[in-house]
Amino acid sequence: MQLKPALIVDFRQDGPSAGAPFDPELKETVELFDQDKEVFVFNREEELRQAKELVSRHGYEAEPMNLVLLPPHAERTGYFSDYGFESGAGHLYLYEPGIAVFRLGTGAVQDTDAPMKTASEAEPEQAQRQMDEYVIARFHEADGLHFVVDRQHDELMDRTARAYGCTVDFIIS
């Protein structure tokens, strides 16, 4: 998982099939990581800044935004398209402002409504089953299984994890 700076360009003024008249100049100025219709994805913030200036000079409005690039093996749920997209190049992206990403862990956890649970009493499978209803995507990284949910559900995920003797470690919240 990586954060990628992106620029979302408003092409409405030219109609749906107009394309980007600044494309050749953009490709000479910066290195694009990926593009999908009106979304231009970069590797560095500096490239984003340069692209935004160029797009503005051509008279287009554009909104910068961070995208979360998921690993290609990420499992998507039916909610995925509400929070992101798959580019023409096959990359999976989520709009960073609307999501939370976390790992589920075990350890001594105190839930305010239940007695203290030790790591051996944790029930991560039960917690995952409860959380599945809200999951947008999940993927494995070197440090464990990651879950993506709507940012509004971060507190719910924390409470659910505690109820089953688990912890959540938010990577993006």
XYZ file of C-alpha atoms in Angstrom:
173
model
C 0.000 0.000 0.000
C 1.306 3.432 -0.958
C -0.023 6.975 -0.916
C 0.102 8.577 -4.356
C -0.494 12.260 -5.077
C -3.131 12.738 -7.762
C -4.823 15.508 -9.676
C -8.472 15.250 -10.674
C -9.127 17.517 -13.654
C -12.557 18.902 -14.493
C -13.095 18.310 -18.226
C -16.828 19.124 -18.148
C -16.302 22.369 -19.999
C -15.143 20.467 -23.111
C -17.638 17.622 -23.023
C -17.117 13.926 -22.258
C -14.981 12.980 -25.278
C -12.667 15.980 -25.481
C -9.596 14.462 -23.800
C -6.739 16.517 -22.369
C -5.222 19.075 -24.767
C -2.329 19.531 -22.341
C -1.362 15.801 -22.406
C 1.746 16.149 -24.612
C 3.102 19.040 -22.536
C 2.263 17.248 -19.289
C 4.124 14.114 -20.352
C 7.169 16.241 -21.262
C 7.062 18.098 -17.931
C 6.432 15.349 -15.373
C 6.494 11.586 -15.112
C 2.996 10.182 -14.743
C 2.699 7.053 -12.641
C -0.792 6.315 -13.993
C -3.803 7.989 -15.558
C -7.444 7.044 -15.669
C -9.682 9.468 -17.554
C -9.581 12.705 -15.524
C -7.358 11.318 -12.745
C -3.613 11.875 -13.122
C -1.436 9.967 -10.619
C 2.142 10.909 -9.722
C 5.009 9.544 -7.656
C 5.972 12.813 -5.964
C 4.287 15.962 -4.654
C 6.584 18.106 -6.811
C 5.224 16.457 -9.954
C 1.693 17.113 -8.728
C 2.487 20.794 -8.162
C 3.980 21.156 -11.648
C 1.011 19.378 -13.242
C -1.481 21.558 -11.363
C 0.248 24.716 -12.642
C 0.259 23.412 -16.218
C -3.405 22.367 -16.109
C -4.341 25.758 -14.662
C -2.445 27.582 -17.440
C -4.611 25.670 -19.924
C -7.739 26.945 -18.168
C -8.872 23.796 -16.377
C -9.863 23.438 -12.757
C -8.212 20.591 -10.885
C -8.342 19.203 -7.375
C -5.299 17.592 -5.758
C -5.970 14.489 -3.693
C -4.061 11.598 -2.187
C -4.917 8.155 -3.472
C -4.111 4.903 -1.718
C -2.540 2.457 -4.169
C -3.498 -1.032 -3.059
C -1.378 -4.083 -3.804
C -2.533 -6.006 -6.888
C -3.584 -8.964 -4.730
C -6.041 -6.881 -2.652
C -9.463 -8.428 -2.216
C -12.233 -5.957 -3.074
C -15.792 -6.047 -1.780
C -18.941 -4.680 -3.376
C -18.278 -1.305 -1.702
C -14.978 -0.782 -3.520
C -16.346 1.260 -6.426
C -17.941 3.726 -3.990
C -14.494 4.579 -2.585
C -12.109 4.058 -5.462
C -11.455 2.643 -8.901
C -9.327 0.328 -10.993
C -7.298 2.243 -13.569
C -6.941 1.186 -17.177
C -3.452 -0.052 -16.240
C -5.008 -2.360 -13.625
C -3.938 -0.428 -10.499
C -6.388 -0.357 -7.589
C -6.890 3.048 -5.946
C -8.949 4.339 -3.038
C -9.639 8.007 -2.305
C -7.619 8.608 0.863
C -9.850 11.239 2.476
C -12.787 8.825 2.842
C -11.140 5.678 4.188
C -9.420 4.180 7.208
C -6.864 1.361 6.953
C -5.998 -0.812 9.938
C -4.463 -4.073 11.134
C -6.208 -6.300 13.622
C -4.045 -7.468 16.517
C -4.354 -9.395 19.749
C -3.132 -8.532 23.194
C -4.363 -7.631 26.633
C -7.406 -5.496 25.920
C -9.838 -3.856 28.270
C -13.321 -3.416 26.876
C -15.384 -1.066 29.020
C -18.357 -3.471 28.900
C -16.435 -6.703 29.563
C -13.603 -8.056 31.705
C -9.973 -7.806 30.603
C -9.010 -10.326 27.892
C -5.538 -11.715 27.346
C -3.999 -12.471 23.956
C -4.886 -16.161 24.354
C -8.545 -15.239 24.903
C -8.747 -13.040 21.810
C -11.104 -14.066 19.040
C -9.794 -12.364 15.870
C -11.850 -14.577 13.535
C -15.055 -13.525 15.303
C -14.002 -9.868 15.147
C -13.301 -10.189 11.412
C -16.714 -11.727 10.796
C -18.369 -8.775 12.532
C -16.214 -6.285 10.613
C -16.766 -7.915 7.202
C -20.053 -6.064 6.808
C -18.115 -2.774 6.581
C -14.933 -3.817 4.741
C -14.173 -2.130 1.408
C -10.971 -4.111 0.745
C -8.449 -6.319 2.536
C -4.881 -7.237 1.714
C -1.800 -8.855 3.229
C 1.403 -6.907 3.773
C 4.581 -8.003 5.535
C 3.173 -6.746 8.837
C -0.131 -8.615 8.577
C -3.646 -8.483 7.189
C -4.935 -4.958 6.512
C -8.579 -3.892 6.340
C -10.044 -0.836 4.630
C -13.323 0.684 5.834
C -15.147 3.985 5.506
C -13.429 6.531 7.746
C -16.705 7.028 9.619
C -16.477 3.427 10.856
C -13.058 3.657 12.523
C -14.530 3.939 16.024
C -16.926 1.056 15.343
C -14.003 -1.124 14.221
C -12.131 -0.277 17.419
C -15.126 -1.161 19.622
C -15.768 -4.394 17.692
C -12.132 -5.438 18.037
C -12.164 -4.774 21.793
C -15.312 -6.834 22.259
C -13.391 -9.846 20.927
C -10.165 -9.144 22.825
C -8.390 -7.633 19.813
C -6.755 -4.340 19.015
C -6.760 -2.192 15.906
C -3.680 -0.371 14.682
C -4.759 2.389 12.275
C -2.350 3.068 9.444
C -4.654 5.645 7.830
C -7.487 7.173 9.804
